[in-house]
XYZ file of N, CA and C in Angstrom:
540
model
N -53.449 41.783 -19.331
C -52.649 41.265 -20.416
C -52.327 39.792 -20.135
N -52.498 38.971 -21.133
C -52.230 37.549 -21.010
C -50.764 37.270 -21.323
N -50.150 36.428 -20.501
C -48.766 36.045 -20.738
C -48.733 34.796 -21.594
N -47.917 34.853 -22.635
C -47.787 33.706 -23.522
C -46.793 32.714 -22.929
N -47.188 31.462 -22.882
C -46.282 30.415 -22.433
C -45.400 29.994 -23.598
N -44.101 29.961 -23.345
C -43.149 29.482 -24.336
C -42.435 28.267 -23.770
N -41.703 27.596 -24.617
C -40.903 26.453 -24.187
C -39.472 26.918 -23.981
N -38.908 26.598 -22.838
C -37.529 26.961 -22.536
C -36.713 25.698 -22.287
N -35.473 25.724 -22.748
C -34.547 24.639 -22.429
C -34.059 24.871 -21.011
N -34.364 23.922 -20.131
C -34.001 24.075 -18.719
C -32.863 23.159 -18.287
N -32.354 22.368 -19.200
C -31.225 21.504 -18.875
C -30.664 20.847 -20.120
N -29.387 20.484 -20.035
C -28.684 19.846 -21.144
C -27.838 18.697 -20.603
N -27.859 17.576 -21.312
C -27.009 16.433 -20.976
C -26.343 15.918 -22.237
N -25.251 15.165 -22.076
C -24.532 14.672 -23.251
C -23.792 13.377 -22.950
N -23.442 12.678 -24.023
C -22.594 11.487 -23.921
C -21.757 11.370 -25.192
N -20.464 11.140 -25.005
C -19.558 10.830 -26.108
C -18.828 9.531 -25.775
N -18.751 8.615 -26.716
C -18.020 7.371 -26.471
C -16.546 7.644 -26.182
N -15.919 6.732 -25.462
C -14.518 6.891 -25.063
C -13.546 6.792 -26.225
N -13.831 5.901 -27.177
C -12.873 5.655 -28.248
C -12.812 6.847 -29.196
N -11.618 7.323 -29.479
C -11.426 8.452 -30.384
C -10.660 7.979 -31.611
N -11.255 8.206 -32.776
C -10.633 7.901 -34.063
C -10.025 9.202 -34.591
N -8.694 9.278 -34.600
C -8.047 10.497 -35.089
C -7.686 10.362 -36.564
N -7.231 11.456 -37.139
C -6.933 11.478 -38.568
C -5.778 10.566 -38.961
N -4.827 10.380 -38.065
C -3.695 9.491 -38.357
C -4.196 8.060 -38.511
N -5.012 7.602 -37.557
C -5.569 6.247 -37.654
C -6.460 6.112 -38.885
N -7.251 7.136 -39.148
C -8.135 7.112 -40.311
C -7.326 7.012 -41.611
N -6.165 7.643 -41.642
C -5.329 7.598 -42.850
C -4.780 6.200 -43.122
N -4.778 5.319 -42.127
C -4.385 3.922 -42.330
C -5.548 3.078 -42.862
N -6.771 3.625 -42.768
C -7.963 2.911 -43.207
C -8.379 3.278 -44.634
N -8.080 4.498 -45.020
C -8.513 5.016 -46.320
C -7.432 5.949 -46.857
N -7.403 6.149 -48.149
C -6.395 6.993 -48.780
C -6.657 8.464 -48.441
N -6.081 8.903 -47.321
C -6.237 10.281 -46.874
C -5.063 10.628 -45.973
N -5.049 11.848 -45.485
C -4.012 12.281 -44.543
C -4.605 13.334 -43.616
N -3.897 13.584 -42.527
C -4.341 14.619 -41.594
C -4.432 15.957 -42.323
N -3.448 16.278 -43.139
C -3.431 17.551 -43.883
C -4.634 17.647 -44.820
N -4.945 16.559 -45.536
C -6.073 16.550 -46.479
C -7.384 16.798 -45.731
N -7.580 16.100 -44.614
C -8.819 16.245 -43.825
C -8.918 17.645 -43.227
N -7.834 18.116 -42.614
C -7.870 19.428 -41.960
C -8.091 20.560 -42.962
N -7.516 20.455 -44.147
C -7.668 21.529 -45.133
C -9.058 21.557 -45.754
N -9.755 20.438 -45.771
C -11.065 20.379 -46.405
C -12.228 20.365 -45.407
N -12.009 19.720 -44.262
C -13.111 19.524 -43.313
C -12.837 20.200 -41.975
N -11.581 20.168 -41.520
C -11.214 20.806 -40.264
C -11.492 19.967 -39.028
N -11.702 18.678 -39.207
C -11.988 17.791 -38.078
C -10.742 16.978 -37.752
N -10.329 16.997 -36.493
C -9.126 16.290 -36.051
C -9.462 14.908 -35.490
N -10.567 14.823 -34.742
C -10.952 13.564 -34.100
C -12.458 13.387 -34.155
N -12.879 12.144 -33.998
C -14.292 11.830 -33.882
C -14.439 10.681 -32.894
N -15.520 10.712 -32.095
C -15.792 9.651 -31.115
C -16.532 8.516 -31.814
N -16.147 7.268 -31.484
C -16.747 6.084 -32.091
C -17.200 5.141 -30.985
N -18.442 4.676 -31.075
C -18.980 3.741 -30.091
C -18.518 2.331 -30.436
N -17.818 1.716 -29.514
C -17.334 0.338 -29.681
C -18.045 -0.541 -28.657
N -18.250 -1.793 -29.003
C -18.838 -2.741 -28.059
C -19.989 -3.496 -28.683
N -20.009 -4.774 -28.438
C -21.046 -5.653 -28.981
C -22.432 -5.237 -28.495
N -23.351 -5.050 -29.430
C -24.745 -4.770 -29.100
C -25.035 -3.347 -28.653
N -24.057 -2.446 -28.736
C -24.284 -1.066 -28.310
C -24.730 -0.234 -29.507
N -25.827 0.486 -29.312
C -26.368 1.294 -30.394
C -26.732 2.688 -29.934
N -27.558 3.326 -30.715
C -27.950 4.705 -30.456
C -28.671 4.861 -29.123
N -29.514 3.898 -28.751
C -30.230 4.025 -27.473
C -29.278 3.969 -26.278
N -28.167 3.274 -26.419
C -27.145 3.230 -25.359
C -26.616 4.641 -25.103
N -26.305 5.350 -26.172
C -25.799 6.716 -26.027
C -26.896 7.659 -25.549
N -28.125 7.472 -26.077
C -29.255 8.287 -25.629
C -29.530 8.113 -24.145
N -29.442 6.874 -23.684
C -29.644 6.586 -22.256
C -28.643 7.367 -21.403
N -27.396 7.357 -21.796
C -26.365 8.051 -21.020
C -26.547 9.570 -21.070
N -26.944 10.107 -22.216
C -27.190 11.550 -22.310
C -28.382 11.960 -21.447
N -29.445 11.145 -21.464
C -30.632 11.448 -20.654
C -30.305 11.325 -19.167
N -29.570 10.291 -18.776
C -29.192 10.158 -17.363
C -28.373 11.357 -16.905
N -27.476 11.850 -17.764
C -26.695 13.046 -17.449
C -27.623 14.246 -17.273
N -28.583 14.382 -18.176
C -29.564 15.475 -18.105
C -30.380 15.410 -16.819
N -30.939 14.233 -16.516
C -31.781 14.089 -15.328
C -30.996 14.361 -14.052
N -29.744 13.899 -14.022
C -28.907 14.140 -12.850
C -28.593 15.625 -12.684
N -28.224 16.293 -13.769
C -27.883 17.717 -13.704
C -29.065 18.583 -13.301
N -30.268 18.202 -13.730
C -31.455 19.019 -13.445
C -32.205 18.562 -12.197
N -31.828 17.410 -11.652
C -32.532 16.875 -10.488
C -33.959 16.468 -10.822
N -34.187 16.069 -12.056
C -35.531 15.710 -12.517
C -35.802 14.235 -12.297
N -36.971 13.941 -11.750
C -37.430 12.561 -11.575
C -37.850 12.021 -12.940
N -37.312 10.873 -13.361
C -37.691 10.331 -14.670
C -39.193 10.096 -14.822
N -39.884 9.888 -13.714
C -41.335 9.659 -13.757
C -42.109 10.939 -14.091
N -41.445 12.098 -14.025
C -42.103 13.371 -14.331
C -42.059 13.742 -15.816
N -41.317 12.978 -16.613
C -41.196 13.280 -18.038
C -42.446 12.797 -18.768
N -43.005 13.673 -19.615
C -44.228 13.358 -20.355
C -43.959 12.743 -21.728
N -42.962 13.289 -22.445
C -42.701 12.895 -23.826
C -41.193 12.848 -24.054
N -40.762 11.896 -24.881
C -39.366 11.822 -25.313
C -39.357 11.739 -26.836
N -38.630 12.666 -27.459
C -38.490 12.676 -28.917
C -37.008 12.471 -29.224
N -36.713 11.477 -30.038
C -35.328 11.205 -30.414
C -35.125 11.478 -31.896
N -34.230 12.414 -32.188
C -33.854 12.703 -33.568
C -32.664 11.818 -33.911
N -32.864 10.893 -34.851
C -31.797 9.982 -35.242
C -32.029 9.442 -36.650
N -30.940 9.179 -37.350
C -31.020 8.452 -38.618
C -30.404 7.065 -38.473
N -29.975 6.749 -37.255
C -29.383 5.437 -36.984
C -30.070 4.776 -35.792
N -31.373 4.521 -35.893
C -32.064 3.889 -34.769
C -31.515 2.479 -34.530
N -31.658 2.008 -33.293
C -31.263 0.628 -32.990
C -32.041 -0.334 -33.883
N -33.311 -0.014 -34.057
C -34.230 -0.789 -34.888
C -35.421 0.122 -35.172
N -36.293 -0.265 -36.080
C -37.442 0.590 -36.363
C -38.530 0.467 -35.303
N -38.647 -0.703 -34.701
C -39.652 -0.912 -33.657
C -39.071 -1.831 -32.611
N -39.107 -1.448 -31.349
C -39.583 -0.165 -30.832
C -38.612 0.960 -31.172
N -39.123 2.178 -31.089
C -38.322 3.346 -31.429
C -37.166 3.511 -30.437
N -36.139 4.221 -30.862
C -35.009 4.513 -29.980
C -35.482 5.337 -28.788
N -36.443 6.229 -29.003
C -37.007 7.014 -27.894
C -37.652 6.095 -26.858
N -38.408 5.100 -27.317
C -39.056 4.180 -26.379
C -38.034 3.320 -25.638
N -37.006 2.869 -26.338
C -35.942 2.103 -25.683
C -35.261 2.951 -24.613
N -35.032 4.226 -24.920
C -34.404 5.128 -23.964
C -35.326 5.379 -22.765
N -36.615 5.531 -23.019
C -37.577 5.682 -21.911
C -37.474 4.494 -20.953
N -37.476 3.312 -21.523
C -37.405 2.088 -20.715
C -36.106 2.033 -19.913
N -34.992 2.310 -20.565
C -33.675 2.192 -19.928
C -33.448 3.237 -18.837
N -34.135 4.368 -18.916
C -33.915 5.450 -17.949
C -35.036 5.588 -16.922
N -36.024 4.718 -16.992
C -37.102 4.754 -16.001
C -38.154 5.815 -16.245
N -38.240 6.340 -17.461
C -39.264 7.341 -17.773
C -40.546 6.597 -18.159
N -41.154 5.954 -17.175
C -42.273 5.038 -17.416
C -43.582 5.737 -17.738
N -43.692 7.017 -17.444
C -44.928 7.745 -17.741
C -44.883 8.449 -19.100
N -43.745 8.399 -19.751
C -43.569 9.124 -21.009
C -43.883 8.231 -22.199
N -44.396 8.863 -23.252
C -44.443 8.178 -24.535
C -43.313 8.750 -25.373
N -42.888 7.995 -26.363
C -41.770 8.464 -27.149
C -41.900 8.094 -28.611
N -41.182 8.846 -29.435
C -41.122 8.536 -30.861
C -39.846 9.118 -31.437
N -39.440 8.551 -32.577
C -38.251 9.018 -33.288
C -38.650 9.914 -34.457
N -37.776 10.861 -34.760
C -37.880 11.666 -35.970
C -36.599 11.466 -36.762
N -36.756 11.224 -38.049
C -35.597 11.010 -38.902
C -35.559 12.099 -39.959
N -34.713 13.101 -39.736
C -34.600 14.198 -40.690
C -33.141 14.594 -40.896
N -32.227 13.657 -40.675
C -30.786 13.848 -40.886
C -30.283 15.103 -40.176
N -29.606 15.971 -40.883
C -28.944 17.126 -40.266
C -29.914 18.075 -39.554
N -31.129 18.175 -40.039
C -32.104 19.075 -39.418
C -32.951 18.374 -38.354
N -32.661 17.126 -38.079
C -33.485 16.329 -37.173
C -33.640 16.910 -35.782
N -32.533 17.368 -35.167
C -32.634 17.899 -33.815
C -33.509 19.147 -33.780
N -33.359 20.026 -34.771
C -34.194 21.237 -34.809
C -35.665 20.898 -35.030
N -35.936 19.903 -35.867
C -37.298 19.439 -36.097
C -37.890 18.901 -34.791
N -37.112 18.087 -34.070
C -37.576 17.527 -32.794
C -37.764 18.627 -31.748
N -36.849 19.582 -31.709
C -36.942 20.685 -30.748
C -38.191 21.529 -30.999
N -38.470 21.830 -32.250
C -39.661 22.596 -32.606
C -40.932 21.815 -32.266
N -40.926 20.525 -32.540
C -42.083 19.680 -32.205
C -42.325 19.685 -30.700
N -41.258 19.513 -29.929
C -41.365 19.521 -28.465
C -41.874 20.862 -27.955
N -41.388 21.953 -28.540
C -41.816 23.291 -28.117
C -43.318 23.467 -28.293
N -43.857 22.922 -29.371
C -45.303 23.042 -29.606
C -46.105 22.284 -28.541
N -45.617 21.130 -28.113
C -46.290 20.399 -27.026
C -46.341 21.247 -25.757
N -45.256 21.964 -25.468
C -45.190 22.811 -24.274
C -46.082 24.046 -24.438
N -45.942 24.739 -25.572
C -46.654 25.995 -25.797
C -48.166 25.824 -25.827
N -48.644 24.672 -26.259
C -50.086 24.427 -26.284
C -50.623 23.984 -24.930
N -49.717 23.744 -23.983
C -50.138 23.303 -22.661
C -50.433 21.811 -22.595
N -50.141 21.091 -23.663
C -50.422 19.660 -23.705
C -49.542 18.893 -22.717
N -48.252 19.274 -22.622
C -47.316 18.601 -21.722
C -46.427 19.619 -21.021
N -45.859 19.218 -19.891
C -45.034 20.112 -19.073
C -43.542 19.826 -19.166
N -43.160 18.571 -19.402
C -41.741 18.209 -19.443
C -41.495 17.293 -20.632
N -40.720 17.809 -21.587
C -40.413 17.052 -22.802
C -38.896 16.955 -22.948
N -38.418 15.742 -23.182
C -37.000 15.521 -23.433
C -36.792 15.328 -24.933
N -35.817 16.068 -25.472
C -35.424 15.914 -26.869
C -34.003 15.367 -26.892
N -33.829 14.289 -27.640
C -32.521 13.650 -27.781
C -32.077 13.781 -29.235
N -30.834 14.122 -29.419
C -30.190 14.039 -30.729
C -29.095 13.005 -30.597
N -29.207 11.894 -31.294
C -28.229 10.813 -31.128
C -28.051 10.055 -32.432
N -26.807 9.732 -32.727
C -26.529 8.924 -33.911
C -25.263 8.109 -33.720
N -25.313 6.892 -34.220
C -24.148 6.014 -34.315
C -23.791 5.950 -35.801
N -23.222 7.044 -36.282
C -22.910 7.156 -37.702
C -21.878 6.124 -38.145
N -21.041 5.679 -37.220
C -20.027 4.680 -37.576
C -20.649 3.377 -38.064
N -21.922 3.159 -37.749
C -22.595 1.933 -38.184
C -23.059 1.997 -39.641
N -23.056 3.203 -40.227
C -23.529 3.326 -41.612
C -22.515 3.982 -42.548
N -21.387 4.410 -42.009
C -20.374 5.093 -42.814
C -19.555 4.091 -43.622
N -19.238 4.476 -44.844
C -18.354 3.686 -45.699
C -16.924 4.176 -45.456
N -16.151 3.384 -44.729
C -14.781 3.781 -44.405
C -13.809 3.577 -45.575
N -14.333 3.353 -46.774
C -13.521 3.350 -47.990
C -13.720 4.638 -48.786
N -14.613 5.497 -48.332
C -14.909 6.749 -49.026
C -14.290 7.915 -48.257
N -13.147 8.383 -48.743
C -12.432 9.428 -48.011
C -13.145 10.773 -48.029
N -14.146 10.930 -48.897
C -14.881 12.195 -48.939
C -15.908 12.328 -47.820
N -16.367 11.196 -47.288
C -17.395 11.266 -46.248
C -16.968 10.692 -44.899
N -16.127 9.668 -44.883
C -15.823 9.013 -43.599
C -15.141 9.922 -42.575
N -14.375 10.953 -42.955
C -13.784 11.812 -41.928
C -14.778 12.735 -41.231
N -15.955 12.885 -41.785
C -16.907 13.879 -41.293
C -17.649 13.416 -40.037
N -17.959 12.130 -39.950
C -18.934 11.672 -38.969
C -18.335 10.873 -37.817
N -18.975 11.001 -36.654
C -18.652 10.222 -35.468
C -19.948 9.842 -34.772
N -19.837 9.420 -33.527
C -20.984 8.967 -32.743
C -21.136 9.828 -31.490
N -22.368 10.000 -31.027
C -22.605 10.744 -29.799
C -24.070 11.033 -29.592
N -24.375 11.603 -28.421
C -25.763 11.925 -28.080
C -25.809 13.146 -27.168
N -26.889 13.896 -27.307
C -27.182 15.012 -26.410
C -28.670 14.995 -26.110
N -29.029 15.529 -24.964
C -30.441 15.574 -24.564
C -30.720 16.916 -23.897
N -31.898 17.466 -24.181
C -32.326 18.704 -23.531
C -33.709 18.499 -22.923
N -33.967 19.229 -21.849
C -35.275 19.226 -21.195
C -35.965 20.536 -21.532
N -37.195 20.442 -22.036
C -38.009 21.621 -22.309
C -39.141 21.677 -21.294
N -39.362 22.884 -20.759
C -40.439 23.128 -19.800
C -41.084 24.474 -20.105
N -42.298 24.690 -19.591
C -42.980 25.971 -19.831
C -42.238 27.130 -19.171
N -42.298 28.279 -19.851
C -41.701 29.501 -19.316
C -42.623 30.660 -19.665
N -42.707 31.617 -18.771
C -43.462 32.839 -19.030
C -42.538 34.047 -18.949
N -41.251 33.802 -19.130
C -40.231 34.859 -19.039
C -40.125 35.671 -20.325
N -40.798 35.247 -21.378
C -40.754 35.998 -22.612
C -39.730 35.524 -23.619
N -38.995 34.494 -23.266
C -38.060 33.920 -24.226
C -38.403 32.448 -24.380
N -37.980 31.881 -25.451
C -38.303 30.475 -25.668
C -37.424 29.883 -26.742
N -37.760 28.669 -27.081
C -36.985 27.928 -28.074
C -37.230 28.512 -29.437
């Protein structure tokens, strides 16, 4: 009997910016209140990336470094990096490529996927196929967005929903019978 190779998540890393925008502060920016936000959305706080020149790749870099440290993975062993984002630093080079450079993943190629809310799942499924076909052994998937850079803080219907942050997962082959 042949064992099917599946893709398994073997590690997780994350980064959240230090600055927290709470509902009280937000209510000074737009016509809203903590009660209005909590009754409709249920969000009390959101993390916001502050600092000149800091973008999505900055957060992706920190999430990947957290992942590599937690898993003890050498950045040179990573084959592919896929970044799901709708807020890339720029269109070229991709946020994935910028993150590869910043984290020392010099053997990896990278690309971004832009699919909004479903982006991370799209990237995860894409990465799983690379593993399952035997094409690559170690794939990093990043979900990262600096939503504060595109949010209209005059629109009380949308501005309370979004914040900034990044997460990264490592996918590797598994023959345990479970997968992504």
